GROMACS .gro file of C-alpha atoms in nm:
model
  256
    1MET     CA    1   0.000   0.000   0.000
    2THR     CA    2   0.150   0.333  -0.104
    3ASN     CA    3   0.204   0.625   0.132
    4TYR     CA    4  -0.040   0.824  -0.081
    5VAL     CA    5  -0.322   0.574  -0.015
    6VAL     CA    6  -0.246   0.558   0.358
    7GLU     CA    7  -0.239   0.937   0.394
    8LEU     CA    8  -0.556   0.978   0.184
    9LEU     CA    9  -0.750   0.726   0.395
   10GLU     CA   10  -0.637   0.879   0.726
   11GLU     CA   11  -0.724   1.228   0.602
   12LYS     CA   12  -1.071   1.123   0.487
   13VAL     CA   13  -1.150   0.930   0.807
   14ALA     CA   14  -1.080   1.253   0.999
   15GLN     CA   15  -1.298   1.448   0.754
   16TYR     CA   16  -1.604   1.220   0.748
   17ASN     CA   17  -1.605   1.064   1.096
   18GLN     CA   18  -1.767   1.379   1.236
   19PRO     CA   19  -2.113   1.466   1.372
   20ASN     CA   20  -2.198   1.655   1.051
   21PHE     CA   21  -2.192   1.314   0.877
   22ILE     CA   22  -2.500   1.206   1.074
   23PRO     CA   23  -2.798   1.412   0.943
   24ASN     CA   24  -2.784   1.289   0.582
   25ASP     CA   25  -2.706   0.926   0.664
   26PRO     CA   26  -2.937   0.642   0.784
   27ILE     CA   27  -2.739   0.642   1.111
   28SER     CA   28  -2.941   0.956   1.192
   29ILE     CA   29  -3.239   0.727   1.266
   30PRO     CA   30  -3.101   0.549   1.575
   31HIS     CA   31  -2.944   0.880   1.684
   32GLN     CA   32  -3.296   1.000   1.761
   33PHE     CA   33  -3.303   0.768   2.064
   34SER     CA   34  -3.114   0.728   2.391
   35LYS     CA   35  -3.237   0.389   2.516
   36LEU     CA   36  -3.018   0.095   2.415
   37GLN     CA   37  -3.302  -0.118   2.276
   38ASP     CA   38  -3.457   0.170   2.079
   39ILE     CA   39  -3.117   0.236   1.920
   40GLU     CA   40  -3.074  -0.134   1.840
   41ILE     CA   41  -3.419  -0.179   1.687
   42MET     CA   42  -3.413   0.132   1.470
   43GLY     CA   43  -3.044   0.093   1.390
   44PHE     CA   44  -3.112  -0.259   1.268
   45TRP     CA   45  -3.411  -0.148   1.063
   46ALA     CA   46  -3.229   0.152   0.915
   47ALA     CA   47  -2.940  -0.072   0.811
   48VAL     CA   48  -3.163  -0.340   0.658
   49LEU     CA   49  -3.362  -0.080   0.461
   50ALA     CA   50  -3.045   0.100   0.348
   51TRP     CA   51  -3.069   0.067  -0.024
   52GLY     CA   52  -3.167   0.341  -0.265
   53GLN     CA   53  -3.141   0.712  -0.196
   54ARG     CA   54  -3.042   0.802   0.158
   55LYS     CA   55  -3.323   1.059   0.185
   56THR     CA   56  -3.583   0.793   0.098
   57ILE     CA   57  -3.432   0.544   0.345
   58ILE     CA   58  -3.449   0.802   0.623
   59ASN     CA   59  -3.810   0.893   0.537
   60LYS     CA   60  -3.914   0.528   0.540
   61CYS     CA   61  -3.754   0.475   0.880
   62GLN     CA   62  -3.933   0.784   1.013
   63GLU     CA   63  -4.256   0.628   0.890
   64LEU     CA   64  -4.177   0.312   1.088
   65ILE     CA   65  -4.103   0.515   1.401
   66GLN     CA   66  -4.441   0.687   1.370
   67LEU     CA   67  -4.616   0.352   1.320
   68MET     CA   68  -4.453   0.238   1.646
   69ASP     CA   69  -4.583   0.545   1.831
   70GLY     CA   70  -4.234   0.693   1.856
   71ALA     CA   71  -4.121   0.422   2.101
   72PRO     CA   72  -3.991   0.113   1.916
   73TYR     CA   73  -3.885  -0.095   2.218
   74ASP     CA   74  -4.208  -0.033   2.405
   75PHE     CA   75  -4.408  -0.110   2.092
   76VAL     CA   76  -4.236  -0.438   2.003
   77ARG     CA   77  -4.281  -0.567   2.358
   78ASN     CA   78  -4.639  -0.458   2.417
   79HIS     CA   79  -4.822  -0.440   2.083
   80THR     CA   80  -5.140  -0.635   2.023
   81ASP     CA   81  -5.256  -0.801   1.701
   82THR     CA   82  -5.485  -0.505   1.640
   83ASP     CA   83  -5.186  -0.268   1.653
   84LEU     CA   84  -5.025  -0.458   1.367
   85LYS     CA   85  -5.291  -0.364   1.112
   86ARG     CA   86  -5.136  -0.021   1.066
   87PHE     CA   87  -4.826  -0.185   0.910
   88LEU     CA   88  -5.012  -0.354   0.626
   89ASN     CA   89  -4.932  -0.071   0.383
   90PHE     CA   90  -4.566  -0.031   0.476
   91LYS     CA   91  -4.327  -0.090   0.186
   92HIS     CA   92  -3.973   0.003   0.081
   93ARG     CA   93  -3.843  -0.140  -0.244
   94THR     CA   94  -3.897  -0.516  -0.210
   95PHE     CA   95  -3.941  -0.498   0.168
   96ASN     CA   96  -4.314  -0.529   0.234
   97ALA     CA   97  -4.574  -0.580   0.508
   98THR     CA   98  -4.499  -0.953   0.538
   99ASP     CA   99  -4.136  -0.875   0.614
  100THR     CA  100  -4.229  -0.592   0.849
  101LEU     CA  101  -4.463  -0.810   1.053
  102TYR     CA  102  -4.203  -1.084   1.085
  103PHE     CA  103  -3.943  -0.833   1.206
  104LEU     CA  104  -4.187  -0.719   1.474
  105HIS     CA  105  -4.260  -1.083   1.565
  106PHE     CA  106  -3.888  -1.159   1.598
  107PHE     CA  107  -3.817  -0.848   1.805
  108LYS     CA  108  -4.106  -0.923   2.044
  109HIS     CA  109  -3.992  -1.282   2.093
  110PHE     CA  110  -3.625  -1.192   2.126
  111TYR     CA  111  -3.664  -0.910   2.379
  112GLN     CA  112  -3.886  -1.127   2.597
  113HIS     CA  113  -3.578  -1.338   2.663
  114HIS     CA  114  -3.280  -1.105   2.612
  115HIS     CA  115  -3.162  -0.761   2.716
  116SER     CA  116  -2.965  -0.665   2.406
  117LEU     CA  117  -2.960  -0.761   2.038
  118GLU     CA  118  -2.584  -0.810   2.075
  119GLU     CA  119  -2.660  -1.150   2.228
  120ALA     CA  120  -2.809  -1.259   1.894
  121PHE     CA  121  -2.481  -1.184   1.716
  122VAL     CA  122  -2.240  -1.342   1.966
  123HIS     CA  123  -2.420  -1.661   2.071
  124ALA     CA  124  -2.254  -1.860   1.788
  125LEU     CA  125  -1.926  -1.666   1.777
  126PRO     CA  126  -1.619  -1.824   1.940
  127VAL     CA  127  -1.448  -1.586   2.182
  128GLU     CA  128  -1.117  -1.616   1.994
  129ALA     CA  129  -1.274  -1.557   1.648
  130LEU     CA  130  -1.069  -1.325   1.428
  131HIS     CA  131  -1.384  -1.177   1.274
  132VAL     CA  132  -1.764  -1.190   1.290
  133GLU     CA  133  -1.832  -1.448   1.016
  134MET     CA  134  -1.968  -1.718   1.249
  135GLY     CA  135  -2.161  -1.457   1.444
  136LEU     CA  136  -2.340  -1.338   1.129
  137ALA     CA  137  -2.418  -1.697   1.028
  138GLY     CA  138  -2.550  -1.768   1.377
  139PHE     CA  139  -2.763  -1.455   1.372
  140HIS     CA  140  -2.924  -1.558   1.043
  141GLU     CA  141  -3.015  -1.900   1.187
  142LEU     CA  142  -3.155  -1.743   1.503
  143PHE     CA  143  -3.353  -1.479   1.315
  144PHE     CA  144  -3.531  -1.746   1.113
  145SER     CA  145  -3.573  -1.994   1.397
  146LEU     CA  146  -3.931  -1.891   1.480
  147GLU     CA  147  -4.215  -2.107   1.362
  148ASP     CA  148  -4.373  -2.022   1.025
  149PHE     CA  149  -4.119  -1.756   0.927
  150PRO     CA  150  -4.187  -1.622   0.573
  151GLU     CA  151  -3.934  -1.764   0.328
  152ARG     CA  152  -3.941  -1.440   0.127
  153THR     CA  153  -3.795  -1.247   0.423
  154ARG     CA  154  -3.467  -1.441   0.400
  155LYS     CA  155  -3.350  -1.217   0.116
  156HIS     CA  156  -3.342  -0.920   0.355
  157ILE     CA  157  -3.109  -1.081   0.611
  158ALA     CA  158  -2.778  -1.177   0.453
  159THR     CA  159  -2.543  -1.453   0.568
  160PRO     CA  160  -2.183  -1.534   0.475
  161VAL     CA  161  -2.297  -1.896   0.439
  162ARG     CA  162  -2.457  -1.785   0.111
  163LYS     CA  163  -2.140  -1.594   0.015
  164SER     CA  164  -2.307  -1.255   0.067
  165SER     CA  165  -2.083  -0.961   0.156
  166CYS     CA  166  -2.343  -0.885   0.432
  167LYS     CA  167  -2.289  -0.512   0.378
  168ARG     CA  168  -2.598  -0.395   0.571
  169LEU     CA  169  -2.539  -0.617   0.875
  170ASN     CA  170  -2.172  -0.518   0.878
  171MET     CA  171  -2.276  -0.152   0.872
  172PHE     CA  172  -2.515  -0.211   1.163
  173LEU     CA  173  -2.240  -0.383   1.361
  174ARG     CA  174  -2.006  -0.090   1.292
  175TRP     CA  175  -2.266   0.145   1.437
  176MET     CA  176  -2.315  -0.064   1.751
  177VAL     CA  177  -1.956  -0.175   1.820
  178ARG     CA  178  -1.705   0.092   1.710
  179LYS     CA  179  -1.590   0.317   1.993
  180ASP     CA  180  -1.432   0.658   1.949
  181ASP     CA  181  -1.500   1.014   2.063
  182LYS     CA  182  -1.640   1.141   1.731
  183GLY     CA  183  -2.007   1.086   1.811
  184VAL     CA  184  -2.108   0.902   1.492
  185ASP     CA  185  -2.090   0.532   1.582
  186PHE     CA  186  -2.252   0.436   1.914
  187GLY     CA  187  -2.004   0.188   2.064
  188LEU     CA  188  -2.275   0.044   2.290
  189TRP     CA  189  -2.179  -0.323   2.260
  190ASN     CA  190  -1.887  -0.479   2.443
  191ALA     CA  191  -1.883  -0.853   2.368
  192LEU     CA  192  -1.793  -0.784   2.006
  193LYS     CA  193  -1.464  -0.604   1.949
  194PRO     CA  194  -1.398  -0.339   1.680
  195SER     CA  195  -1.108  -0.555   1.559
  196GLN     CA  196  -1.358  -0.831   1.468
  197LEU     CA  197  -1.570  -0.612   1.243
  198ILE     CA  198  -1.579  -0.651   0.864
  199CYS     CA  199  -1.594  -0.347   0.635
  200PRO     CA  200  -1.935  -0.298   0.467
  201CYS     CA  201  -1.886  -0.338   0.091
  202ASP     CA  202  -2.151  -0.108  -0.053
  203VAL     CA  203  -2.119   0.017  -0.412
  204HIS     CA  204  -1.928   0.333  -0.315
  205VAL     CA  205  -1.682   0.153  -0.086
  206ASP     CA  206  -1.631  -0.125  -0.340
  207ARG     CA  207  -1.561   0.115  -0.627
  208VAL     CA  208  -1.316   0.335  -0.435
  209ALA     CA  209  -1.139   0.038  -0.273
  210ARG     CA  210  -1.078  -0.114  -0.617
  211LYS     CA  211  -0.936   0.213  -0.749
  212LEU     CA  212  -0.700   0.229  -0.452
  213GLY     CA  213  -0.589  -0.132  -0.500
  214LEU     CA  214  -0.747  -0.259  -0.176
  215ILE     CA  215  -0.960  -0.519  -0.359
  216GLN     CA  216  -0.834  -0.756  -0.629
  217ARG     CA  217  -1.116  -1.012  -0.626
  218PRO     CA  218  -1.326  -0.968  -0.945
  219THR     CA  219  -1.668  -1.026  -0.787
  220THR     CA  220  -1.811  -0.872  -0.470
  221ASP     CA  221  -1.898  -1.132  -0.207
  222TRP     CA  222  -1.801  -1.236   0.146
  223GLN     CA  223  -1.442  -1.312   0.043
  224THR     CA  224  -1.419  -0.961  -0.105
  225ALA     CA  225  -1.526  -0.808   0.226
  226LEU     CA  226  -1.263  -1.019   0.404
  227GLU     CA  227  -0.994  -0.916   0.153
  228LEU     CA  228  -1.073  -0.547   0.194
  229THR     CA  229  -1.082  -0.569   0.573
  230GLU     CA  230  -0.753  -0.762   0.584
  231ASN     CA  231  -0.588  -0.482   0.385
  232LEU     CA  232  -0.738  -0.219   0.617
  233ARG     CA  233  -0.610  -0.418   0.917
  234GLN     CA  234  -0.258  -0.341   0.801
  235LEU     CA  235  -0.333   0.025   0.876
  236ASP     CA  236  -0.517  -0.028   1.205
  237PRO     CA  237  -0.548  -0.386   1.338
  238ASN     CA  238  -0.766  -0.274   1.630
  239ASP     CA  239  -1.015  -0.067   1.427
  240PRO     CA  240  -0.994  -0.153   1.054
  241VAL     CA  241  -1.354  -0.056   0.980
  242LYS     CA  242  -1.301   0.312   1.064
  243TYR     CA  243  -1.178   0.341   0.704
  244ASP     CA  244  -1.534   0.274   0.590
  245PHE     CA  245  -1.585   0.647   0.651
  246ALA     CA  246  -1.304   0.734   0.410
  247LEU     CA  247  -1.400   0.490   0.133
  248PHE     CA  248  -1.773   0.569   0.153
  249GLY     CA  249  -1.710   0.945   0.177
  250LEU     CA  250  -1.478   0.948  -0.123
  251GLY     CA  251  -1.739   0.757  -0.323
  252VAL     CA  252  -2.063   0.923  -0.225
  253GLU     CA  253  -1.920   1.276  -0.240
  254GLY     CA  254  -1.788   1.207  -0.590
  255GLU     CA  255  -1.426   1.273  -0.496
  256MET     CA  256  -1.318   0.948  -0.658
   0.00000   0.00000   0.00000
């Protein structure tokens, strides 16, 4: 990796990992809340719905918050079947009411037995694991472990078992796990370590990383995400995914 690439990435992390990054990004959705579970629920939903224009994603998440009476955690624990009727018209791209209702069903069941969604991502992850691959695979199994889950909803929750780059789940984990003093990522979870995170390979990150020589693999899949993260680990083994800010920023702002 050339000195130019290293200096560029460090400079852009400093530029984009700032509070002014928040308002125009889906991470603004969980930033509306202070309770751990509210942040988890809306962070998860904002990440899963994060495809298309950022403004549309944010608007759709605001719609969900309103449908949950402004209190996601309270709603998922205490809603009745009658309360669910209001979600029958919710839709974003290919995510529809069937998917929405299953998400609510999973959240209600999960939070009856657990304090934090982090438990869903670490239950299958060995303590000594270098990265979160087995945790993501375990989460997928757990998410679809409830009786009569809709098969169509599987396409919205990626797993490395199917070779997916898992970009949305990796973004969500970055939000929850990364710790610094910049105020963008939350750093609320402690069982997962920042060093175990995998860089989200969205279209902007993928394009810029290829131009900078950080990805050689021709297709974009789970192995691509591992390759990119391994290269970023050379710069910061404890927090490789901080460079997501630089790669995404360079791409979305049209700098590269």
